[in-house]
Amino acid sequence: MSFASFAAFITYAYENSPAVRDKFTAAGLEPAAIREVNDLPKLPVTRKGELSRRQQEAPPFGGFLAVPREKLQRIFASPGPIYDPQGEGEDYWRWREALEAAGFKAGDVVQNTFSYHLTPAGFMFDGALRSIGCTVVPAGVGNAALQVQIMRDLRVTGYVGVPSFLYALLQKAEEMGLATELALARAWVTAEQLREELRRLLREKYGIMVFQGYGTADTGCVAYECAGQQGLHVARDVVVEIVDPQTGEPVPEGETGEIVVTLLDATYPLVRLATGDLSAFISAPCPCGRPGKRLVGVLGRAADGIKVRGLFLYPHQVAALAEEFAAVRALRAVVTLRDFRDELTLEAELVEGAEGTADLAAQIAARAKERLRLRSEVVFVPPGTIGDALVVDKR
């Protein structure tokens, strides 16, 4: 379903989404008060914490779903957990325009290394690629040696995933003596920072053109690069605001603020969802000629969560993990970068009299893999080492 106007979307969301209606009621507004995009700041932003809380109070979607559940193709569980619906259509999350802008075309064989398990990323790009006419290899995460062999055997031309794993695959291909036998020419990456140094290395050493985009599990595609690679074009069916993280009010054009997204979607009409990511608008026109606004990219985090290997990590998750072990007084997650790849170390401070054994470290790491979906190294630190900051980003 498409909307004839922004006002028509607002009316639809108000009438069909109880959570959106509650937002209007709390602000003392009727739909007639929000007729154009510039009226959005009259409503408060919705933060991920509120989304999660509402889902717990009114499972599974917290009143945000605007269609009967039987109209959903799939339901995913992102860390939190936050349940993400997939509505009808082959490119429900609207990534096709981003991939086409990067040059993916019918006949490409594309290795999709996003997970197909619980979180929606794998299916997001699978559907978009197939709608273009690409042949998809649903590789998922991990098993670098097998993935390199698949790339070689199937003459894979495109890659979709996080940039650090692409680099890891190419390093593995060199170890296996297969780097010169790959047909990989184009990559599309998201979910973690693409460092320009890595992009240049991939282009100059391996001949791979790398493009990036930005989105969330809740909203799908938000913005993407064109061939000019001069900022990220705001995608169709989303409205992006750059706001003051404290007030929710728009910042002056060109200044840095938090990305807030309104999703013009009949299935899941999110209004003013705060992403926690910082960016700014680019006012100069793009050489490609596409109209509309562009983002400079993700400049950091406004909220207390950070992304590690494409997944959000929050202090409350680290605190909850520590509570599972009687011998552990506190845990701290320290994120570093080595060879373009995120590394997670869990520093464990023990209660008096407890012993930091290899078995305990293995138990903490195993449970962290289950709860956080991230591999980690566990190290024991002296008493008094861990303060209030439970997540430390040293990248």
mmCIF file of N, CA and C in Angstrom, residues 69-174:
data_model
loop_
_atom_site.group_PDB
_atom_site.id
_atom_site.type_symbol
_atom_site.label_atom_id
_atom_site.label_comp_id
_atom_site.label_asym_id
_atom_site.label_seq_id
_atom_site.Cartn_x
_atom_site.Cartn_y
_atom_site.Cartn_z
ATOM 1 N N ARG A 69 -2.045 -10.143 12.059
ATOM 2 C CA ARG A 69 -0.784 -10.884 12.080
ATOM 3 C C ARG A 69 -0.685 -11.897 10.936
ATOM 4 N N GLU A 70 -1.820 -12.411 10.472
ATOM 5 C CA GLU A 70 -1.770 -13.409 9.392
ATOM 6 C C GLU A 70 -1.274 -12.820 8.074
ATOM 7 N N LYS A 71 -1.165 -11.500 7.979
ATOM 8 C CA LYS A 71 -0.631 -10.876 6.771
ATOM 9 C C LYS A 71 0.899 -10.788 6.779
ATOM 10 N N LEU A 72 1.540 -11.230 7.858
ATOM 11 C CA LEU A 72 3.001 -11.179 7.942
ATOM 12 C C LEU A 72 3.627 -12.394 7.289
ATOM 13 N N GLN A 73 4.756 -12.179 6.609
ATOM 14 C CA GLN A 73 5.515 -13.294 6.057
ATOM 15 C C GLN A 73 6.349 -13.980 7.135
ATOM 16 N N ARG A 74 7.013 -13.165 7.953
ATOM 17 C CA ARG A 74 7.914 -13.697 8.975
ATOM 18 C C ARG A 74 7.911 -12.755 10.173
ATOM 19 N N ILE A 75 8.349 -13.294 11.320
ATOM 20 C CA ILE A 75 8.585 -12.485 12.510
ATOM 21 C C ILE A 75 9.997 -12.794 12.988
ATOM 22 N N PHE A 76 10.782 -11.748 13.215
ATOM 23 C CA PHE A 76 12.174 -11.905 13.637
ATOM 24 C C PHE A 76 12.342 -11.414 15.067
ATOM 25 N N ALA A 77 13.418 -11.860 15.696
ATOM 26 C CA ALA A 77 13.733 -11.445 17.062
ATOM 27 C C ALA A 77 15.128 -10.845 17.084
ATOM 28 N N SER A 78 15.199 -9.520 17.199
ATOM 29 C CA SER A 78 16.482 -8.840 17.331
ATOM 30 C C SER A 78 16.867 -8.792 18.806
ATOM 31 N N PRO A 79 18.159 -8.580 19.108
ATOM 32 C CA PRO A 79 18.572 -8.534 20.514
ATOM 33 C C PRO A 79 17.745 -7.538 21.297
ATOM 34 N N GLY A 80 17.367 -7.944 22.494
ATOM 35 C CA GLY A 80 16.554 -7.100 23.366
ATOM 36 C C GLY A 80 15.640 -7.895 24.294
ATOM 37 N N PRO A 81 14.740 -8.810 23.768
ATOM 38 C CA PRO A 81 14.475 -8.952 22.330
ATOM 39 C C PRO A 81 13.468 -7.903 21.850
ATOM 40 N N ILE A 82 13.602 -7.540 20.587
ATOM 41 C CA ILE A 82 12.612 -6.710 19.915
ATOM 42 C C ILE A 82 12.122 -7.507 18.707
ATOM 43 N N TYR A 83 10.808 -7.671 18.584
ATOM 44 C CA TYR A 83 10.247 -8.461 17.494
ATOM 45 C C TYR A 83 9.993 -7.565 16.284
ATOM 46 N N ASP A 84 10.490 -8.006 15.136
ATOM 47 C CA ASP A 84 10.404 -7.233 13.897
ATOM 48 C C ASP A 84 9.542 -7.989 12.895
ATOM 49 N N PRO A 85 8.450 -7.389 12.411
ATOM 50 C CA PRO A 85 7.596 -8.070 11.440
ATOM 51 C C PRO A 85 8.082 -7.860 10.004
ATOM 52 N N GLN A 86 7.873 -8.864 9.184
ATOM 53 C CA GLN A 86 8.083 -8.714 7.743
ATOM 54 C C GLN A 86 6.725 -8.779 7.072
ATOM 55 N N GLY A 87 6.347 -7.670 6.447
ATOM 56 C CA GLY A 87 5.059 -7.609 5.767
ATOM 57 C C GLY A 87 5.098 -8.214 4.383
ATOM 58 N N GLU A 88 4.066 -7.949 3.612
ATOM 59 C CA GLU A 88 3.921 -8.549 2.292
ATOM 60 C C GLU A 88 4.831 -7.875 1.268
ATOM 61 N N GLY A 89 5.156 -8.598 0.204
ATOM 62 C CA GLY A 89 5.991 -8.068 -0.875
ATOM 63 C C GLY A 89 7.368 -8.688 -0.882
ATOM 64 N N GLU A 90 7.977 -8.785 -2.082
ATOM 65 C CA GLU A 90 9.275 -9.451 -2.194
ATOM 66 C C GLU A 90 10.423 -8.559 -1.726
ATOM 67 N N ASP A 91 10.240 -7.261 -1.718
ATOM 68 C CA ASP A 91 11.281 -6.338 -1.257
ATOM 69 C C ASP A 91 10.695 -5.458 -0.161
ATOM 70 N N TYR A 92 10.195 -6.114 0.882
ATOM 71 C CA TYR A 92 9.462 -5.400 1.924
ATOM 72 C C TYR A 92 10.298 -4.295 2.569
ATOM 73 N N TRP A 93 11.599 -4.542 2.754
ATOM 74 C CA TRP A 93 12.449 -3.559 3.445
ATOM 75 C C TRP A 93 13.078 -2.538 2.496
ATOM 76 N N ARG A 94 12.751 -2.612 1.208
ATOM 77 C CA ARG A 94 13.088 -1.559 0.238
ATOM 78 C C ARG A 94 14.598 -1.377 0.009
ATOM 79 N N TRP A 95 15.362 -2.459 0.055
ATOM 80 C CA TRP A 95 16.796 -2.343 -0.203
ATOM 81 C C TRP A 95 17.129 -2.406 -1.691
ATOM 82 N N ARG A 96 16.152 -2.729 -2.534
ATOM 83 C CA ARG A 96 16.452 -2.876 -3.963
ATOM 84 C C ARG A 96 17.064 -1.609 -4.545
ATOM 85 N N GLU A 97 16.509 -0.442 -4.235
ATOM 86 C CA GLU A 97 17.019 0.796 -4.830
ATOM 87 C C GLU A 97 18.464 1.039 -4.405
ATOM 88 N N ALA A 98 18.823 0.635 -3.190
ATOM 89 C CA ALA A 98 20.198 0.810 -2.719
ATOM 90 C C ALA A 98 21.156 -0.092 -3.489
ATOM 91 N N LEU A 99 20.754 -1.331 -3.692
ATOM 92 C CA LEU A 99 21.616 -2.278 -4.398
ATOM 93 C C LEU A 99 21.743 -1.919 -5.876
ATOM 94 N N GLU A 100 20.650 -1.467 -6.479
ATOM 95 C CA GLU A 100 20.720 -1.056 -7.881
ATOM 96 C C GLU A 100 21.596 0.185 -8.035
ATOM 97 N N ALA A 101 21.527 1.100 -7.079
ATOM 98 C CA ALA A 101 22.375 2.285 -7.132
ATOM 99 C C ALA A 101 23.848 1.920 -7.065
ATOM 100 N N ALA A 102 24.151 0.782 -6.429
ATOM 101 C CA ALA A 102 25.532 0.311 -6.320
ATOM 102 C C ALA A 102 25.957 -0.522 -7.527
ATOM 103 N N GLY A 103 25.038 -0.743 -8.461
ATOM 104 C CA GLY A 103 25.400 -1.445 -9.689
ATOM 105 C C GLY A 103 25.062 -2.918 -9.725
ATOM 106 N N PHE A 104 24.378 -3.452 -8.730
ATOM 107 C CA PHE A 104 23.951 -4.854 -8.803
ATOM 108 C C PHE A 104 22.856 -4.972 -9.854
ATOM 109 N N LYS A 105 22.928 -6.069 -10.626
ATOM 110 C CA LYS A 105 22.011 -6.203 -11.760
ATOM 111 C C LYS A 105 21.625 -7.662 -11.954
ATOM 112 N N ALA A 106 20.618 -7.872 -12.765
ATOM 113 C CA ALA A 106 20.165 -9.228 -13.074
ATOM 114 C C ALA A 106 21.321 -10.044 -13.643
ATOM 115 N N GLY A 107 21.440 -11.280 -13.193
ATOM 116 C CA GLY A 107 22.503 -12.155 -13.649
ATOM 117 C C GLY A 107 23.686 -12.225 -12.698
ATOM 118 N N ASP A 108 23.815 -11.254 -11.779
ATOM 119 C CA ASP A 108 24.883 -11.322 -10.781
ATOM 120 C C ASP A 108 24.654 -12.509 -9.849
ATOM 121 N N VAL A 109 25.748 -13.130 -9.432
ATOM 122 C CA VAL A 109 25.707 -14.165 -8.399
ATOM 123 C C VAL A 109 26.262 -13.523 -7.129
ATOM 124 N N VAL A 110 25.413 -13.419 -6.107
ATOM 125 C CA VAL A 110 25.759 -12.619 -4.931
ATOM 126 C C VAL A 110 25.767 -13.490 -3.680
ATOM 127 N N GLN A 111 26.862 -13.425 -2.943
ATOM 128 C CA GLN A 111 26.996 -14.157 -1.689
ATOM 129 C C GLN A 111 26.487 -13.268 -0.554
ATOM 130 N N ASN A 112 25.394 -13.707 0.060
ATOM 131 C CA ASN A 112 24.775 -12.948 1.154
ATOM 132 C C ASN A 112 25.268 -13.522 2.476
ATOM 133 N N THR A 113 26.128 -12.772 3.168
ATOM 134 C CA THR A 113 26.742 -13.280 4.391
ATOM 135 C C THR A 113 26.069 -12.763 5.661
ATOM 136 N N PHE A 114 24.907 -12.137 5.515
ATOM 137 C CA PHE A 114 24.140 -11.779 6.702
ATOM 138 C C PHE A 114 23.398 -13.010 7.225
ATOM 139 N N SER A 115 23.150 -13.013 8.519
ATOM 140 C CA SER A 115 22.497 -14.152 9.152
ATOM 141 C C SER A 115 21.041 -14.282 8.708
ATOM 142 N N TYR A 116 20.639 -15.521 8.488
ATOM 143 C CA TYR A 116 19.250 -15.841 8.196
ATOM 144 C C TYR A 116 18.545 -16.361 9.450
ATOM 145 N N HIS A 117 19.203 -16.271 10.591
ATOM 146 C CA HIS A 117 18.688 -16.868 11.817
ATOM 147 C C HIS A 117 18.198 -15.792 12.778
ATOM 148 N N LEU A 118 16.916 -15.769 13.074
ATOM 149 C CA LEU A 118 16.264 -14.872 14.037
ATOM 150 C C LEU A 118 16.235 -13.410 13.589
ATOM 151 N N THR A 119 17.403 -12.805 13.325
ATOM 152 C CA THR A 119 17.409 -11.400 12.911
ATOM 153 C C THR A 119 17.096 -11.299 11.416
ATOM 154 N N PRO A 120 16.568 -10.160 10.947
ATOM 155 C CA PRO A 120 16.039 -10.099 9.579
ATOM 156 C C PRO A 120 17.040 -9.809 8.474
ATOM 157 N N ALA A 121 18.298 -9.490 8.786
ATOM 158 C CA ALA A 121 19.212 -8.981 7.761
ATOM 159 C C ALA A 121 19.354 -9.917 6.563
ATOM 160 N N GLY A 122 19.506 -11.219 6.810
ATOM 161 C CA GLY A 122 19.682 -12.154 5.701
ATOM 162 C C GLY A 122 18.519 -12.111 4.722
ATOM 163 N N PHE A 123 17.308 -12.147 5.243
ATOM 164 C CA PHE A 123 16.124 -12.119 4.384
ATOM 165 C C PHE A 123 15.921 -10.749 3.751
ATOM 166 N N MET A 124 16.315 -9.675 4.447
ATOM 167 C CA MET A 124 16.202 -8.337 3.865
ATOM 168 C C MET A 124 16.872 -8.277 2.504
ATOM 169 N N PHE A 125 18.130 -8.713 2.467
ATOM 170 C CA PHE A 125 18.916 -8.574 1.241
ATOM 171 C C PHE A 125 18.654 -9.707 0.266
ATOM 172 N N ASP A 126 18.271 -10.866 0.761
ATOM 173 C CA ASP A 126 17.890 -11.970 -0.111
ATOM 174 C C ASP A 126 16.723 -11.546 -1.003
ATOM 175 N N GLY A 127 15.686 -10.984 -0.371
ATOM 176 C CA GLY A 127 14.523 -10.568 -1.144
ATOM 177 C C GLY A 127 14.834 -9.459 -2.123
ATOM 178 N N ALA A 128 15.628 -8.478 -1.690
ATOM 179 C CA ALA A 128 15.958 -7.356 -2.570
ATOM 180 C C ALA A 128 16.786 -7.820 -3.767
ATOM 181 N N LEU A 129 17.762 -8.672 -3.519
ATOM 182 C CA LEU A 129 18.612 -9.163 -4.610
ATOM 183 C C LEU A 129 17.807 -9.984 -5.611
ATOM 184 N N ARG A 130 16.934 -10.840 -5.108
ATOM 185 C CA ARG A 130 16.151 -11.666 -6.019
ATOM 186 C C ARG A 130 15.162 -10.823 -6.825
ATOM 187 N N SER A 131 14.678 -9.719 -6.230
ATOM 188 C CA SER A 131 13.767 -8.846 -6.978
ATOM 189 C C SER A 131 14.483 -8.161 -8.133
ATOM 190 N N ILE A 132 15.794 -7.991 -8.024
ATOM 191 C CA ILE A 132 16.596 -7.422 -9.117
ATOM 192 C C ILE A 132 16.835 -8.448 -10.211
ATOM 193 N N GLY A 133 16.873 -9.720 -9.825
ATOM 194 C CA GLY A 133 17.188 -10.790 -10.771
ATOM 195 C C GLY A 133 18.530 -11.432 -10.495
ATOM 196 N N CYS A 134 19.102 -11.148 -9.337
ATOM 197 C CA CYS A 134 20.368 -11.770 -8.952
ATOM 198 C C CYS A 134 20.118 -13.194 -8.466
ATOM 199 N N THR A 135 21.132 -14.031 -8.610
ATOM 200 C CA THR A 135 21.136 -15.348 -7.995
ATOM 201 C C THR A 135 21.833 -15.221 -6.644
ATOM 202 N N VAL A 136 21.168 -15.664 -5.579
ATOM 203 C CA VAL A 136 21.677 -15.457 -4.225
ATOM 204 C C VAL A 136 22.261 -16.744 -3.661
ATOM 205 N N VAL A 137 23.445 -16.626 -3.087
ATOM 206 C CA VAL A 137 24.041 -17.710 -2.309
ATOM 207 C C VAL A 137 23.811 -17.369 -0.838
ATOM 208 N N PRO A 138 22.903 -18.072 -0.149
ATOM 209 C CA PRO A 138 22.566 -17.726 1.239
ATOM 210 C C PRO A 138 23.620 -18.268 2.209
ATOM 211 N N ALA A 139 24.768 -17.630 2.226
ATOM 212 C CA ALA A 139 25.919 -18.168 2.955
ATOM 213 C C ALA A 139 25.812 -17.969 4.460
ATOM 214 N N GLY A 140 25.184 -16.876 4.901
ATOM 215 C CA GLY A 140 25.143 -16.601 6.327
ATOM 216 C C GLY A 140 26.520 -16.239 6.858
ATOM 217 N N VAL A 141 26.688 -16.396 8.170
ATOM 218 C CA VAL A 141 27.924 -15.950 8.821
ATOM 219 C C VAL A 141 28.878 -17.111 9.043
ATOM 220 N N GLY A 142 30.169 -16.775 9.197
ATOM 221 C CA GLY A 142 31.166 -17.750 9.611
ATOM 222 C C GLY A 142 31.673 -18.667 8.508
ATOM 223 N N ASN A 143 32.559 -19.614 8.905
ATOM 224 C CA ASN A 143 33.132 -20.641 8.032
ATOM 225 C C ASN A 143 33.813 -20.022 6.814
ATOM 226 N N ALA A 144 34.862 -19.257 7.082
ATOM 227 C CA ALA A 144 35.519 -18.492 6.022
ATOM 228 C C ALA A 144 36.071 -19.370 4.909
ATOM 229 N N ALA A 145 36.705 -20.487 5.259
ATOM 230 C CA ALA A 145 37.309 -21.345 4.236
ATOM 231 C C ALA A 145 36.254 -21.873 3.262
ATOM 232 N N LEU A 146 35.121 -22.327 3.793
ATOM 233 C CA LEU A 146 34.047 -22.825 2.932
ATOM 234 C C LEU A 146 33.480 -21.704 2.076
ATOM 235 N N GLN A 147 33.335 -20.518 2.651
ATOM 236 C CA GLN A 147 32.785 -19.403 1.882
ATOM 237 C C GLN A 147 33.710 -19.002 0.736
ATOM 238 N N VAL A 148 35.010 -19.053 0.966
ATOM 239 C CA VAL A 148 35.958 -18.754 -0.114
ATOM 240 C C VAL A 148 35.837 -19.781 -1.231
ATOM 241 N N GLN A 149 35.736 -21.053 -0.844
ATOM 242 C CA GLN A 149 35.600 -22.108 -1.860
ATOM 243 C C GLN A 149 34.325 -21.909 -2.671
ATOM 244 N N ILE A 150 33.234 -21.552 -1.993
ATOM 245 C CA ILE A 150 31.973 -21.290 -2.682
ATOM 246 C C ILE A 150 32.136 -20.132 -3.661
ATOM 247 N N MET A 151 32.791 -19.070 -3.203
ATOM 248 C CA MET A 151 33.016 -17.907 -4.081
ATOM 249 C C MET A 151 33.752 -18.314 -5.351
ATOM 250 N N ARG A 152 34.787 -19.138 -5.171
ATOM 251 C CA ARG A 152 35.584 -19.571 -6.324
ATOM 252 C C ARG A 152 34.763 -20.493 -7.228
ATOM 253 N N ASP A 153 34.144 -21.512 -6.645
ATOM 254 C CA ASP A 153 33.441 -22.523 -7.439
ATOM 255 C C ASP A 153 32.250 -21.952 -8.208
ATOM 256 N N LEU A 154 31.518 -21.022 -7.582
ATOM 257 C CA LEU A 154 30.302 -20.491 -8.190
ATOM 258 C C LEU A 154 30.532 -19.206 -8.970
ATOM 259 N N ARG A 155 31.787 -18.772 -9.033
ATOM 260 C CA ARG A 155 32.128 -17.531 -9.735
ATOM 261 C C ARG A 155 31.266 -16.382 -9.224
ATOM 262 N N VAL A 156 31.228 -16.237 -7.915
ATOM 263 C CA VAL A 156 30.439 -15.197 -7.272
ATOM 264 C C VAL A 156 30.969 -13.827 -7.691
ATOM 265 N N THR A 157 30.064 -12.942 -8.113
ATOM 266 C CA THR A 157 30.463 -11.613 -8.574
ATOM 267 C C THR A 157 30.198 -10.522 -7.543
ATOM 268 N N GLY A 158 29.294 -10.787 -6.586
ATOM 269 C CA GLY A 158 28.934 -9.758 -5.624
ATOM 270 C C GLY A 158 28.913 -10.281 -4.201
ATOM 271 N N TYR A 159 29.111 -9.371 -3.264
ATOM 272 C CA TYR A 159 29.120 -9.699 -1.834
ATOM 273 C C TYR A 159 28.179 -8.748 -1.114
ATOM 274 N N VAL A 160 27.418 -9.275 -0.149
ATOM 275 C CA VAL A 160 26.608 -8.459 0.750
ATOM 276 C C VAL A 160 26.905 -8.911 2.173
ATOM 277 N N GLY A 161 27.231 -7.943 3.052
ATOM 278 C CA GLY A 161 27.547 -8.292 4.436
ATOM 279 C C GLY A 161 28.230 -7.142 5.131
ATOM 280 N N VAL A 162 28.976 -7.449 6.183
ATOM 281 C CA VAL A 162 29.731 -6.411 6.888
ATOM 282 C C VAL A 162 31.119 -6.312 6.266
ATOM 283 N N PRO A 163 31.740 -5.134 6.273
ATOM 284 C CA PRO A 163 33.030 -4.970 5.593
ATOM 285 C C PRO A 163 34.163 -5.785 6.208
ATOM 286 N N SER A 164 34.168 -5.953 7.532
ATOM 287 C CA SER A 164 35.270 -6.681 8.157
ATOM 288 C C SER A 164 35.277 -8.139 7.726
ATOM 289 N N PHE A 165 34.100 -8.742 7.514
ATOM 290 C CA PHE A 165 34.068 -10.146 7.096
ATOM 291 C C PHE A 165 34.508 -10.291 5.648
ATOM 292 N N LEU A 166 34.183 -9.312 4.824
ATOM 293 C CA LEU A 166 34.685 -9.340 3.445
ATOM 294 C C LEU A 166 36.215 -9.361 3.435
ATOM 295 N N TYR A 167 36.813 -8.507 4.240
ATOM 296 C CA TYR A 167 38.276 -8.471 4.311
ATOM 297 C C TYR A 167 38.824 -9.793 4.844
ATOM 298 N N ALA A 168 38.148 -10.361 5.853
ATOM 299 C CA ALA A 168 38.588 -11.643 6.400
ATOM 300 C C ALA A 168 38.523 -12.747 5.344
ATOM 301 N N LEU A 169 37.491 -12.731 4.499
ATOM 302 C CA LEU A 169 37.371 -13.728 3.436
ATOM 303 C C LEU A 169 38.502 -13.590 2.421
ATOM 304 N N LEU A 170 38.837 -12.366 2.082
ATOM 305 C CA LEU A 170 39.918 -12.158 1.111
ATOM 306 C C LEU A 170 41.265 -12.571 1.693
ATOM 307 N N GLN A 171 41.470 -12.335 2.969
ATOM 308 C CA GLN A 171 42.697 -12.813 3.619
ATOM 309 C C GLN A 171 42.746 -14.336 3.606
ATOM 310 N N LYS A 172 41.610 -14.965 3.894
ATOM 311 C CA LYS A 172 41.552 -16.435 3.851
ATOM 312 C C LYS A 172 41.795 -16.936 2.430
ATOM 313 N N ALA A 173 41.268 -16.250 1.443
ATOM 314 C CA ALA A 173 41.499 -16.648 0.050
ATOM 315 C C ALA A 173 42.987 -16.605 -0.285
ATOM 316 N N GLU A 174 43.699 -15.612 0.232
ATOM 317 C CA GLU A 174 45.144 -15.544 0.010
ATOM 318 C C GLU A 174 45.844 -16.722 0.683
#
